[in-house]
Coordinates of N, CA, C and O in Angstrom, one line a residue:
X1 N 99.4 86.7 110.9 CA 98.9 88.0 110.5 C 97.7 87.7 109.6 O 97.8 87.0 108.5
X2 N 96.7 88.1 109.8 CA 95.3 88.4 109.1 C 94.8 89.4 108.6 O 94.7 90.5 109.1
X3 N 94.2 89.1 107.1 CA 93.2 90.3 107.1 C 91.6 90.0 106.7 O 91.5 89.6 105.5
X4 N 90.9 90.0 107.2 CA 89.7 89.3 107.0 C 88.9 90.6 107.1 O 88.8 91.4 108.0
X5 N 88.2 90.5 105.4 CA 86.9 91.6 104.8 C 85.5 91.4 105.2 O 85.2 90.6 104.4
X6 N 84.8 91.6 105.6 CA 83.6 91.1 105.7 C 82.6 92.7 105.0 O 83.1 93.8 104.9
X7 N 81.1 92.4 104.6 CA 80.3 93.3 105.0 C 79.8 93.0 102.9 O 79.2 93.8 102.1
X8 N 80.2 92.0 102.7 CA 79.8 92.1 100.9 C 78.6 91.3 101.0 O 78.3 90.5 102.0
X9 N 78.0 91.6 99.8 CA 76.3 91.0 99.7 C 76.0 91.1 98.2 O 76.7 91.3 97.2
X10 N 74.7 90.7 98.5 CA 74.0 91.5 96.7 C 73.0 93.1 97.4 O 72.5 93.4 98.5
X11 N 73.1 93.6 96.1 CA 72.2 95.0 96.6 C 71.8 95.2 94.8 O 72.3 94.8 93.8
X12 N 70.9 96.0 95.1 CA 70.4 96.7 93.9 C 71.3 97.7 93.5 O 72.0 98.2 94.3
X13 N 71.3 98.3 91.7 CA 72.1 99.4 91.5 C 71.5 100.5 92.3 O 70.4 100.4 92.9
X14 N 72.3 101.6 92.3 CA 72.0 102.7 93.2 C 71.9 102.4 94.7 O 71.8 103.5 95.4
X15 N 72.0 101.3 95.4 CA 72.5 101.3 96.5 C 73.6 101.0 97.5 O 74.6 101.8 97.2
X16 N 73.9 100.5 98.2 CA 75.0 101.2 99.2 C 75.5 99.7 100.4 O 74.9 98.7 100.8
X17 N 76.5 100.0 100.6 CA 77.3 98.3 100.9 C 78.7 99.5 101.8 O 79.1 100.5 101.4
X18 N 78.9 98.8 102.9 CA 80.0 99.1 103.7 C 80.8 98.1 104.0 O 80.4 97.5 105.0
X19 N 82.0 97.6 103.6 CA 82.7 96.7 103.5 C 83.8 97.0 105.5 O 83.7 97.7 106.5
X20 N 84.4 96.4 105.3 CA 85.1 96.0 106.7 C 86.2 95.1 106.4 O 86.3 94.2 105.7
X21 N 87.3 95.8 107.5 CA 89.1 94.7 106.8 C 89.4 94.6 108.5 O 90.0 95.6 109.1
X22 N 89.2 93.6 109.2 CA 89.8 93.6 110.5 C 90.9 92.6 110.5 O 90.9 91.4 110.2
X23 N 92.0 93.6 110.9 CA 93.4 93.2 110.7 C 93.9 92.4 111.8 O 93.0 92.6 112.6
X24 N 94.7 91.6 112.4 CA 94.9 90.7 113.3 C 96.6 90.6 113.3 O 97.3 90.8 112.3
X25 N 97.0 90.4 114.3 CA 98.3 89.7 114.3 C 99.5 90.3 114.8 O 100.5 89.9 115.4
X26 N 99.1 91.5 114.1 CA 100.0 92.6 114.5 C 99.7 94.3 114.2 O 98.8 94.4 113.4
X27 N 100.2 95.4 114.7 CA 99.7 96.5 114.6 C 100.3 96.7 112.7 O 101.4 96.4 112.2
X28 N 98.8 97.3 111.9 CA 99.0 98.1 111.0 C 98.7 99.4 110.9 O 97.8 99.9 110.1
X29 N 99.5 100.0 111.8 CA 100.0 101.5 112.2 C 100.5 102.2 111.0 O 100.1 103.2 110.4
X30 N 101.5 101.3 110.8 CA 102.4 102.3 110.1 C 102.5 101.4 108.4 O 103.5 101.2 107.7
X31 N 101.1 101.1 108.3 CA 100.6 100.4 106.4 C 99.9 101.5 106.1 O 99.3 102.3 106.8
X32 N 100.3 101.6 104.9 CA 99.0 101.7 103.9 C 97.8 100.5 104.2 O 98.0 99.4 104.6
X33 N 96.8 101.0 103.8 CA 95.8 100.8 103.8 C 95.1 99.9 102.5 O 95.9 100.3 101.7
X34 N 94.5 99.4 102.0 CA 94.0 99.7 100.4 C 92.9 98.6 100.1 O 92.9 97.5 100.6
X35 N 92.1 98.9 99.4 CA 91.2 98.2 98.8 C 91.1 97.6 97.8 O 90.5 98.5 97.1
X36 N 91.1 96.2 96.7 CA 91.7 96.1 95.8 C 90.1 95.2 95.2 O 89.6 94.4 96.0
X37 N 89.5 95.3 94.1 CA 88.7 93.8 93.4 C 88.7 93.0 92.4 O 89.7 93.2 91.7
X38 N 88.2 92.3 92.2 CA 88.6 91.5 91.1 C 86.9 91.3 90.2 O 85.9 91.1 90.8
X39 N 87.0 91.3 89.5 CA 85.6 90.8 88.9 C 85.7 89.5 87.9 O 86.7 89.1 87.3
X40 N 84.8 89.2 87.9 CA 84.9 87.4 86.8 C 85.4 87.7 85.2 O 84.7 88.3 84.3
X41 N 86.9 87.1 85.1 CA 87.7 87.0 83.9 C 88.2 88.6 84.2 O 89.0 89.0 83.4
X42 N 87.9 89.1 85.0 CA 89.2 90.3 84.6 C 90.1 90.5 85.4 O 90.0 89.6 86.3
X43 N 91.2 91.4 85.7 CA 92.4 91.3 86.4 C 92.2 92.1 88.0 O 91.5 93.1 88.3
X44 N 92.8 91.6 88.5 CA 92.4 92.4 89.9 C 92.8 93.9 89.7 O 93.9 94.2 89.2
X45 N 91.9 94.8 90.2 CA 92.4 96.2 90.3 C 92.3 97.0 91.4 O 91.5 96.6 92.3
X46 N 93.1 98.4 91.8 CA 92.7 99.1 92.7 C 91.8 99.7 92.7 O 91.2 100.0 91.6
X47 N 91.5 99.9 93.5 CA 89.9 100.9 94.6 C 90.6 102.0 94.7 O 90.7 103.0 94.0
X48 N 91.0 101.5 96.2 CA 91.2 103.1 96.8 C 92.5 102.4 98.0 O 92.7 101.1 98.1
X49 N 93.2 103.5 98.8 CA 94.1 103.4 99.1 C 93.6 104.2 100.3 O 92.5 104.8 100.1
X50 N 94.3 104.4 101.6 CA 94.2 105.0 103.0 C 96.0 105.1 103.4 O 96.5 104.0 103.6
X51 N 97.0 106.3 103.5 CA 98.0 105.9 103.2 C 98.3 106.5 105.0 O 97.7 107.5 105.5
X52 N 99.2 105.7 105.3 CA 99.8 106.1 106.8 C 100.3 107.6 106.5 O 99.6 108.5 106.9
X53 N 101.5 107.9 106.0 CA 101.9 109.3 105.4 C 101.0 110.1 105.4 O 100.1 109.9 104.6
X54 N 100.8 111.1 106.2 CA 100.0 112.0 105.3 C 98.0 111.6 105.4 O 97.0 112.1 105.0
X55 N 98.4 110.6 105.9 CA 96.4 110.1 105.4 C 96.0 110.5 104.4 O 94.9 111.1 104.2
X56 N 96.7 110.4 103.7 CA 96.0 110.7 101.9 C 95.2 109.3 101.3 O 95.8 108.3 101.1
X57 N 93.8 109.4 100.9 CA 93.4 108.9 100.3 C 93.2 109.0 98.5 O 93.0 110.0 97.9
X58 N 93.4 107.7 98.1 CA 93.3 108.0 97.0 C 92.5 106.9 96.1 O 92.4 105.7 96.5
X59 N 92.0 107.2 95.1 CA 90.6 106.3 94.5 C 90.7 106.2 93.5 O 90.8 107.3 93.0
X60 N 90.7 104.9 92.6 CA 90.8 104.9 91.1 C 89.4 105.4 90.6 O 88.3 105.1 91.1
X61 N 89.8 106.3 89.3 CA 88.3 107.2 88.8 C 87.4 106.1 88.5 O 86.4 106.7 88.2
X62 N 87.2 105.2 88.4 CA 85.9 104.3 88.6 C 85.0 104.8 89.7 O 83.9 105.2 89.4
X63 N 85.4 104.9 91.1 CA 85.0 105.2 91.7 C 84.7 106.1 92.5 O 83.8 106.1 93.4
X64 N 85.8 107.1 91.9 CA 85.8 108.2 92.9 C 84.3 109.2 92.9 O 83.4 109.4 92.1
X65 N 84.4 109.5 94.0 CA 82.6 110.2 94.4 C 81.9 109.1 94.4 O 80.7 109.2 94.1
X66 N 82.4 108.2 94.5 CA 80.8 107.2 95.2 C 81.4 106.3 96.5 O 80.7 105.9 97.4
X67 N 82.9 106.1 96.3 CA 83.4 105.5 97.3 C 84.2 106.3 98.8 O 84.8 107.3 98.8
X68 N 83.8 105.5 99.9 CA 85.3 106.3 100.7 C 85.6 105.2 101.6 O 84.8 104.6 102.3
X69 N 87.1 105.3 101.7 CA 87.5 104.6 102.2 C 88.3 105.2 103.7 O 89.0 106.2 103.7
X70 N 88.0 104.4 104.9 CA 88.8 105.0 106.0 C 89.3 104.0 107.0 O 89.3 102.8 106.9
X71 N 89.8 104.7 108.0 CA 90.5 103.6 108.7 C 90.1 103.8 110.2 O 89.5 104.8 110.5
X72 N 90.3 103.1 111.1 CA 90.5 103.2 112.8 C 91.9 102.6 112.8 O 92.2 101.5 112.2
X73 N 92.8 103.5 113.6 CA 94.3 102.7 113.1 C 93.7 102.0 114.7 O 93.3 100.9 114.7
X74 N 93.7 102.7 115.9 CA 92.9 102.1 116.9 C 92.7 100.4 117.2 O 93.2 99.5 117.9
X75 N 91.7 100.3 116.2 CA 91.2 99.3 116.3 C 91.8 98.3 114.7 O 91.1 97.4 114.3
X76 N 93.0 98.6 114.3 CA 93.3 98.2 113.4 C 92.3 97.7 112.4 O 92.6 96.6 112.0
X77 N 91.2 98.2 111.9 CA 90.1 98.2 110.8 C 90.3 99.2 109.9 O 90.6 100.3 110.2
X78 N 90.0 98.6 108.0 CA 90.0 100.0 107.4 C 88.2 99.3 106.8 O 87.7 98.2 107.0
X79 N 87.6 100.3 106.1 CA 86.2 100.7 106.3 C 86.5 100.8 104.3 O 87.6 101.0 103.8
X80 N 85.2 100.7 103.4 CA 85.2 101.2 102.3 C 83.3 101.4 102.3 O 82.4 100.5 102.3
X81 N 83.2 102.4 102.2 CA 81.7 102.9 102.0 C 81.3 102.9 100.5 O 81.9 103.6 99.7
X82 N 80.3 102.3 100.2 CA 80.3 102.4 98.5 C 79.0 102.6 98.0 O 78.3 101.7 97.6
X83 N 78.6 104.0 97.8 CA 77.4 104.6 97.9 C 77.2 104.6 95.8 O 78.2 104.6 95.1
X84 N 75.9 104.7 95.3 CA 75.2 104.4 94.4 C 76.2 103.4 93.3 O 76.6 103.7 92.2
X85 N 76.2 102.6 93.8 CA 76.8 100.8 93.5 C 76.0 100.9 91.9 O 74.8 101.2 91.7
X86 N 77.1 100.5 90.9 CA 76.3 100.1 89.5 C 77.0 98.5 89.3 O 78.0 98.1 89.9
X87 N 76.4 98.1 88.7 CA 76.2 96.4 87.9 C 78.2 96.4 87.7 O 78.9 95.5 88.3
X88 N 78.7 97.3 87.0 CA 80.2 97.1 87.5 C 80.5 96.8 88.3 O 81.4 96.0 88.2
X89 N 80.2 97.4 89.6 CA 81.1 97.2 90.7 C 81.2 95.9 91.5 O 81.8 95.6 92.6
X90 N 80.0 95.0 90.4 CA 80.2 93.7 91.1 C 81.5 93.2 91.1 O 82.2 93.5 90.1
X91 N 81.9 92.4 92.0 CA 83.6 92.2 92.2 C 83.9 91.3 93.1 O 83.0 91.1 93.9
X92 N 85.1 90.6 93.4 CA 85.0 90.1 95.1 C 86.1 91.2 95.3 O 86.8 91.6 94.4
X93 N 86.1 91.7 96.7 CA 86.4 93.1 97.2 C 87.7 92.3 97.7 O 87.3 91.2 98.0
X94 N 89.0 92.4 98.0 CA 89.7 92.2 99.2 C 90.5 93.6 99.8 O 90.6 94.6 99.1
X95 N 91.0 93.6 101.0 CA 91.7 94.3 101.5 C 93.3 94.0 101.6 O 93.8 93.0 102.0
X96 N 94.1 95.2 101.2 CA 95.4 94.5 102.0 C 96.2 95.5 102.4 O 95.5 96.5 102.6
X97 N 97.3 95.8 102.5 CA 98.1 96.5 103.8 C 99.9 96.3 103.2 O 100.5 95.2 103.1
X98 N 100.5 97.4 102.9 CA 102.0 97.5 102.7 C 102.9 98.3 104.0 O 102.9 99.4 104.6
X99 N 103.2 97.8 103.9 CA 104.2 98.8 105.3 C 104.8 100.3 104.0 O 105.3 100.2 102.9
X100 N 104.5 101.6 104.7 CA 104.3 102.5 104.5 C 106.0 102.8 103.6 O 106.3 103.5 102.7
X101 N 106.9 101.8 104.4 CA 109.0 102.1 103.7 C 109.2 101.4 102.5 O 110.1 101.4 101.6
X102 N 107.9 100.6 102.6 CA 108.2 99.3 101.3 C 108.3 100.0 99.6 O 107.5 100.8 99.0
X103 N 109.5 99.6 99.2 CA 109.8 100.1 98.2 C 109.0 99.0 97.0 O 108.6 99.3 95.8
X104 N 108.9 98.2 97.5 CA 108.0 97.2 96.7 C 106.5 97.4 96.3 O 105.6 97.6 97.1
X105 N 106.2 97.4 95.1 CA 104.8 97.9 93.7 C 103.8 96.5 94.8 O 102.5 96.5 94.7
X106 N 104.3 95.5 95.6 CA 103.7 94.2 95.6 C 103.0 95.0 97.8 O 103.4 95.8 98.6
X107 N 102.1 94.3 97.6 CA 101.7 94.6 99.0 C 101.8 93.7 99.8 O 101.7 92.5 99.4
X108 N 102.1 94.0 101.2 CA 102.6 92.7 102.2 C 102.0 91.7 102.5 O 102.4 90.5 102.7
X109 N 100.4 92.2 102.6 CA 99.0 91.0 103.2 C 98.0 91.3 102.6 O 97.8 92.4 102.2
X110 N 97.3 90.2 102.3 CA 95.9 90.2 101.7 C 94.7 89.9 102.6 O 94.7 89.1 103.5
X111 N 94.3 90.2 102.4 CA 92.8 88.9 103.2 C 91.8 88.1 102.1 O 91.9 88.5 101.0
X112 N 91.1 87.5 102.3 CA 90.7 86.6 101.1 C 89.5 86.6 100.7 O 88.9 85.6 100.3
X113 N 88.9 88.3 100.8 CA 87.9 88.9 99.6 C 86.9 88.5 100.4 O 86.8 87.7 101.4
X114 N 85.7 89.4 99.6 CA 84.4 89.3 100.2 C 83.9 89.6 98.7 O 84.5 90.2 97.8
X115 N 82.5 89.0 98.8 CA 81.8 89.2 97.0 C 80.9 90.6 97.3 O 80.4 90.8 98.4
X116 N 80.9 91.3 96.4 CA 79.6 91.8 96.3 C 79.2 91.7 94.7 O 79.9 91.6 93.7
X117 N 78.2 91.9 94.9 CA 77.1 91.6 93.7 C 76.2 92.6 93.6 O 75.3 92.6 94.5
X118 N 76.2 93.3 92.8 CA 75.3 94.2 92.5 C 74.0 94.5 90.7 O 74.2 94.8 89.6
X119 N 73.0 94.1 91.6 CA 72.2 94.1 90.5 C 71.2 95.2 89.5 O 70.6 96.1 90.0
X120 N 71.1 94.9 88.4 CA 70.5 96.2 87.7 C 68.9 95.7 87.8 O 67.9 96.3 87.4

């Protein structure tokens, strides 16, 4: 099982970066979805979330109205659109995926991040 991010870069503030989680191995149908980053010396945090249930998305206020996150269950890909990017949101991005029953705070798969860099 895989989850491999691609689509991170450097961009200037105020611009725009489309990230990509193509999942492998097995169907994640019935995952949550979610986006998670990390930035240099601080702790990894949530983004945003795509939840099988319901398709409720949801976005930590850092980001909300600039980000969105979606999915192709299809094509087992989830998508994070990240429109007027500031100097914070530099980060390495990863994706990962909980089976929708998991009573567990911990998520099942990771994939192993993509950088973006965003400059003032």
């Amino acid at each position: 099982v895989q989850l491999q991010a691609s689509g991170g870069g450097l961009v200037q503030a105020g611009g725009s970066l489309r990230l990509s989680c193509a999942a492998s191995g097995r169907s994640f149908s019935t995952y949550n979805m979610a986006w998670f980053r990390q930035a240099p010396g601080k702790e990894r945090e949530f983004v945003a979330v795509f939840t099988y249930r319901g398709r409720k998305t949801v976005y930590a206020d850092s980001v909300k109205d600039r980000f969105t996150i979606s999915r192709d269950t299809g094509k087992n890909m989830v998508f994070l659109q990240m429109n007027d990017l500031k100097p914070e949101d530099t980060a390495v991005y990863y994706c990962a995926a909980k089976h929708f029953a998991s009573s567990s705070g911990e998520y099942d798969y990771w994939g192993p991040g993509t950088q973006v860099t965003v400059s003032s």
